[in-house]
PDB file of C-alpha atoms in Angstrom:
ATOM      1  CA  UNK A1275     -18.490 135.325 -47.996  1.00  0.00           C
ATOM      2  CA  UNK A1276     -20.109 132.163 -46.728  1.00  0.00           C
ATOM      3  CA  UNK A1277     -21.749 129.473 -48.846  1.00  0.00           C
ATOM      4  CA  UNK A1278     -25.343 130.526 -49.631  1.00  0.00           C
ATOM      5  CA  UNK A1279     -27.661 129.174 -46.922  1.00  0.00           C
ATOM      6  CA  UNK A1280     -30.320 131.926 -46.663  1.00  0.00           C
ATOM      7  CA  UNK A1281     -32.948 133.020 -49.275  1.00  0.00           C
ATOM      8  CA  UNK A1282     -33.000 136.613 -50.339  1.00  0.00           C
ATOM      9  CA  UNK A1283     -36.456 137.102 -48.824  1.00  0.00           C
ATOM     10  CA  UNK A1284     -35.630 135.159 -45.654  1.00  0.00           C
ATOM     11  CA  UNK A1285     -35.748 131.479 -44.762  1.00  0.00           C
ATOM     12  CA  UNK A1286     -33.233 128.732 -45.279  1.00  0.00           C
ATOM     13  CA  UNK A1287     -31.947 127.792 -48.715  1.00  0.00           C
ATOM     14  CA  UNK A1288     -32.345 123.998 -48.549  1.00  0.00           C
ATOM     15  CA  UNK A1289     -31.243 121.689 -51.383  1.00  0.00           C
ATOM     16  CA  UNK A1290     -33.943 119.581 -53.048  1.00  0.00           C
ATOM     17  CA  UNK A1291     -31.471 116.735 -53.774  1.00  0.00           C
ATOM     18  CA  UNK A1292     -28.143 115.711 -52.351  1.00  0.00           C
ATOM     19  CA  UNK A1293     -25.564 113.072 -53.288  1.00  0.00           C
ATOM     20  CA  UNK A1294     -22.534 112.212 -51.253  1.00  0.00           C
ATOM     21  CA  UNK A1295     -19.481 110.047 -52.088  1.00  0.00           C
ATOM     22  CA  UNK A1296     -17.610 109.243 -48.898  1.00  0.00           C
ATOM     23  CA  UNK A1297     -14.193 109.121 -50.427  1.00  0.00           C
ATOM     24  CA  UNK A1298     -11.470 106.727 -49.278  1.00  0.00           C
ATOM     25  CA  UNK A1299      -8.454 106.561 -47.117  1.00  0.00           C
ATOM     26  CA  UNK A1300      -5.111 107.367 -48.847  1.00  0.00           C
ATOM     27  CA  UNK A1301      -3.782 103.890 -49.664  1.00  0.00           C
ATOM     28  CA  UNK A1302      -0.927 102.932 -52.048  1.00  0.00           C
ATOM     29  CA  UNK A1303      -0.890  99.414 -53.373  1.00  0.00           C
ATOM     30  CA  UNK A1304       2.270  97.662 -54.476  1.00  0.00           C
ATOM     31  CA  UNK A1305       2.770  94.301 -56.148  1.00  0.00           C
ATOM     32  CA  UNK A1306       5.767  92.283 -55.099  1.00  0.00           C
ATOM     33  CA  UNK A1307       7.782  90.312 -57.591  1.00  0.00           C
ATOM     34  CA  UNK A1308       6.092  87.130 -56.387  1.00  0.00           C
ATOM     35  CA  UNK A1309       2.646  88.712 -57.149  1.00  0.00           C
ATOM     36  CA  UNK A1310       1.724  89.369 -53.467  1.00  0.00           C
ATOM     37  CA  UNK A1311      -0.146  92.571 -52.903  1.00  0.00           C
ATOM     38  CA  UNK A1312       1.035  95.023 -50.224  1.00  0.00           C
ATOM     39  CA  UNK A1313      -0.884  98.146 -49.116  1.00  0.00           C
ATOM     40  CA  UNK A1314       0.455 101.140 -47.218  1.00  0.00           C
ATOM     41  CA  UNK A1315      -1.971 103.453 -45.446  1.00  0.00           C
ATOM     42  CA  UNK A1316      -0.808 107.094 -45.748  1.00  0.00           C
ATOM     43  CA  UNK A1317      -3.320 108.811 -43.488  1.00  0.00           C
ATOM     44  CA  UNK A1318      -6.050 108.462 -40.929  1.00  0.00           C
ATOM     45  CA  UNK A1319      -8.689 110.595 -42.656  1.00  0.00           C
ATOM     46  CA  UNK A1320     -10.855 109.983 -45.690  1.00  0.00           C
ATOM     47  CA  UNK A1321      -9.991 112.158 -48.724  1.00  0.00           C
ATOM     48  CA  UNK A1322     -11.705 113.127 -51.928  1.00  0.00           C
ATOM     49  CA  UNK A1323     -15.228 113.283 -50.420  1.00  0.00           C
ATOM     50  CA  UNK A1324     -17.705 114.705 -52.898  1.00  0.00           C
ATOM     51  CA  UNK A1325     -20.950 116.470 -52.166  1.00  0.00           C
ATOM     52  CA  UNK A1326     -23.432 117.482 -54.911  1.00  0.00           C
ATOM     53  CA  UNK A1327     -26.264 119.784 -53.964  1.00  0.00           C
ATOM     54  CA  UNK A1328     -29.234 120.599 -56.184  1.00  0.00           C
ATOM     55  CA  UNK A1329     -31.570 123.516 -55.567  1.00  0.00           C
ATOM     56  CA  UNK A1330     -34.573 123.081 -57.801  1.00  0.00           C
ATOM     57  CA  UNK A1331     -36.940 125.846 -58.866  1.00  0.00           C
ATOM     58  CA  UNK A1332     -35.363 128.639 -56.786  1.00  0.00           C
ATOM     59  CA  UNK A1333     -35.622 132.349 -57.549  1.00  0.00           C
ATOM     60  CA  UNK A1334     -32.958 133.730 -59.901  1.00  0.00           C
ATOM     61  CA  UNK A1335     -31.777 136.189 -57.210  1.00  0.00           C
ATOM     62  CA  UNK A1336     -31.040 133.121 -54.981  1.00  0.00           C
ATOM     63  CA  UNK A1337     -29.373 131.279 -57.832  1.00  0.00           C
ATOM     64  CA  UNK A1338     -27.188 134.298 -58.368  1.00  0.00           C
ATOM     65  CA  UNK A1339     -25.840 133.859 -54.798  1.00  0.00           C
ATOM     66  CA  UNK A1340     -24.096 130.677 -55.891  1.00  0.00           C
ATOM     67  CA  UNK A1341     -22.388 132.389 -58.846  1.00  0.00           C
ATOM     68  CA  UNK A1342     -21.300 135.282 -56.598  1.00  0.00           C
ATOM     69  CA  UNK A1343     -19.916 132.867 -54.011  1.00  0.00           C
ATOM     70  CA  UNK A1344     -18.030 130.943 -56.768  1.00  0.00           C
ATOM     71  CA  UNK A1345     -16.365 134.248 -57.763  1.00  0.00           C
ATOM     72  CA  UNK A1346     -15.723 135.182 -54.113  1.00  0.00           C
ATOM     73  CA  UNK A1347     -13.722 132.023 -53.451  1.00  0.00           C
ATOM     74  CA  UNK A1348     -11.949 132.323 -56.854  1.00  0.00           C
ATOM     75  CA  UNK A1349     -13.519 129.279 -58.363  1.00  0.00           C
ATOM     76  CA  UNK A1350     -11.924 126.012 -57.343  1.00  0.00           C
ATOM     77  CA  UNK A1351      -9.044 127.751 -55.558  1.00  0.00           C
ATOM     78  CA  UNK A1352     -10.165 128.684 -52.034  1.00  0.00           C
ATOM     79  CA  UNK A1353     -11.885 126.446 -49.504  1.00  0.00           C
ATOM     80  CA  UNK A1354     -14.944 127.252 -47.402  1.00  0.00           C
ATOM     81  CA  UNK A1355     -17.119 125.749 -44.634  1.00  0.00           C
ATOM     82  CA  UNK A1356     -20.803 124.789 -44.995  1.00  0.00           C
ATOM     83  CA  UNK A1357     -21.885 126.732 -41.975  1.00  0.00           C
ATOM     84  CA  UNK A1358     -24.921 126.532 -39.656  1.00  0.00           C
ATOM     85  CA  UNK A1359     -27.573 129.239 -39.646  1.00  0.00           C
ATOM     86  CA  UNK A1360     -26.320 131.906 -37.242  1.00  0.00           C
ATOM     87  CA  UNK A1361     -27.410 131.245 -33.683  1.00  0.00           C
ATOM     88  CA  UNK A1362     -28.626 127.730 -34.416  1.00  0.00           C
ATOM     89  CA  UNK A1363     -27.254 124.270 -34.965  1.00  0.00           C
ATOM     90  CA  UNK A1364     -29.122 123.902 -38.272  1.00  0.00           C
ATOM     91  CA  UNK A1365     -27.073 123.405 -41.373  1.00  0.00           C
ATOM     92  CA  UNK A1366     -29.440 123.936 -44.390  1.00  0.00           C
ATOM     93  CA  UNK A1367     -27.235 121.832 -46.673  1.00  0.00           C
ATOM     94  CA  UNK A1368     -28.002 118.814 -44.441  1.00  0.00           C
ATOM     95  CA  UNK A1369     -31.712 119.377 -43.806  1.00  0.00           C
ATOM     96  CA  UNK A1370     -33.553 116.134 -44.509  1.00  0.00           C
ATOM     97  CA  UNK A1371     -30.546 113.918 -43.658  1.00  0.00           C
ATOM     98  CA  UNK A1372     -31.461 112.060 -40.471  1.00  0.00           C
ATOM     99  CA  UNK A1373     -28.041 110.601 -39.770  1.00  0.00           C
ATOM    100  CA  UNK A1374     -25.186 112.398 -38.015  1.00  0.00           C
ATOM    101  CA  UNK A1375     -24.003 115.459 -39.943  1.00  0.00           C
ATOM    102  CA  UNK A1376     -20.427 114.445 -39.431  1.00  0.00           C
ATOM    103  CA  UNK A1377     -21.088 111.383 -41.651  1.00  0.00           C
ATOM    104  CA  UNK A1378     -21.580 113.817 -44.557  1.00  0.00           C
ATOM    105  CA  UNK A1379     -18.362 115.702 -43.747  1.00  0.00           C
ATOM    106  CA  UNK A1380     -20.439 118.787 -42.985  1.00  0.00           C
ATOM    107  CA  UNK A1381     -20.260 119.079 -39.270  1.00  0.00           C
ATOM    108  CA  UNK A1382     -18.027 121.098 -36.937  1.00  0.00           C
ATOM    109  CA  UNK A1383     -15.623 123.497 -38.780  1.00  0.00           C
ATOM    110  CA  UNK A1384     -11.950 122.722 -38.297  1.00  0.00           C
ATOM    111  CA  UNK A1385     -12.395 118.965 -38.272  1.00  0.00           C
ATOM    112  CA  UNK A1386     -10.720 117.145 -41.181  1.00  0.00           C
ATOM    113  CA  UNK A1387     -13.025 116.955 -44.165  1.00  0.00           C
ATOM    114  CA  UNK A1388     -15.194 119.855 -43.089  1.00  0.00           C
ATOM    115  CA  UNK A1389     -13.827 122.301 -45.563  1.00  0.00           C
ATOM    116  CA  UNK A1390     -14.986 122.221 -49.163  1.00  0.00           C
ATOM    117  CA  UNK A1391     -13.949 123.649 -52.508  1.00  0.00           C
ATOM    118  CA  UNK A1392     -15.829 123.724 -55.764  1.00  0.00           C
ATOM    119  CA  UNK A1393     -15.167 120.888 -58.191  1.00  0.00           C
ATOM    120  CA  UNK A1394     -16.290 123.187 -61.023  1.00  0.00           C
ATOM    121  CA  UNK A1395     -18.594 126.138 -61.636  1.00  0.00           C
ATOM    122  CA  UNK A1396     -22.195 126.027 -60.422  1.00  0.00           C
ATOM    123  CA  UNK A1397     -24.568 124.776 -63.149  1.00  0.00           C
ATOM    124  CA  UNK A1398     -27.633 126.920 -63.562  1.00  0.00           C
ATOM    125  CA  UNK A1399     -30.629 125.923 -65.670  1.00  0.00           C
ATOM    126  CA  UNK A1400     -33.552 128.322 -66.131  1.00  0.00           C
ATOM    127  CA  UNK A1401     -36.780 126.392 -65.651  1.00  0.00           C
ATOM    128  CA  UNK A1402     -39.265 129.297 -65.888  1.00  0.00           C
ATOM    129  CA  UNK A1403     -39.176 133.055 -65.998  1.00  0.00           C
ATOM    130  CA  UNK A1404     -37.420 134.122 -62.754  1.00  0.00           C
ATOM    131  CA  UNK A1405     -36.818 130.498 -61.684  1.00  0.00           C
ATOM    132  CA  UNK A1406     -33.714 128.323 -61.992  1.00  0.00           C
ATOM    133  CA  UNK A1407     -32.284 125.022 -60.856  1.00  0.00           C
ATOM    134  CA  UNK A1408     -28.746 125.185 -59.527  1.00  0.00           C
ATOM    135  CA  UNK A1409     -26.398 122.281 -58.976  1.00  0.00           C
ATOM    136  CA  UNK A1410     -23.122 122.685 -57.153  1.00  0.00           C
ATOM    137  CA  UNK A1411     -20.446 119.986 -56.970  1.00  0.00           C
ATOM    138  CA  UNK A1412     -18.101 120.220 -54.004  1.00  0.00           C
ATOM    139  CA  UNK A1413     -14.999 118.336 -52.868  1.00  0.00           C
ATOM    140  CA  UNK A1414     -14.164 117.870 -49.193  1.00  0.00           C
ATOM    141  CA  UNK A1415     -10.595 118.806 -48.407  1.00  0.00           C
ATOM    142  CA  UNK A1416      -8.374 118.315 -45.339  1.00  0.00           C
TER     143      UNK A1416
END
């Protein structure tokens, strides 16, 4: 099952808010006996990227898709890709971002940092009858 990108009644499921933490390169810092600092770089890719997506005021049947997906990937265990809409190069999770999609770590599948896993369960808040706001927190993995 892919990450929810399509509404139940058609159309793209686009987040109303997005935050992204770019992570950092794996570095280990050591202090020598004389107090000098030494750093060792352990990789060439950023790790621990975080992406938070909020979908405000969506229908409950669309909010349920996020809960179903969370169960499908066994919570925080399995990874998944934020895919484009089939037959297009549009990634609904990035709609509104005018920079390169690879900057958000949500571009071409298979490239380091393009897979995600859940940081925790989706947060669902009912805002009206039949309407909810869903927030999902994701971690980019290599």
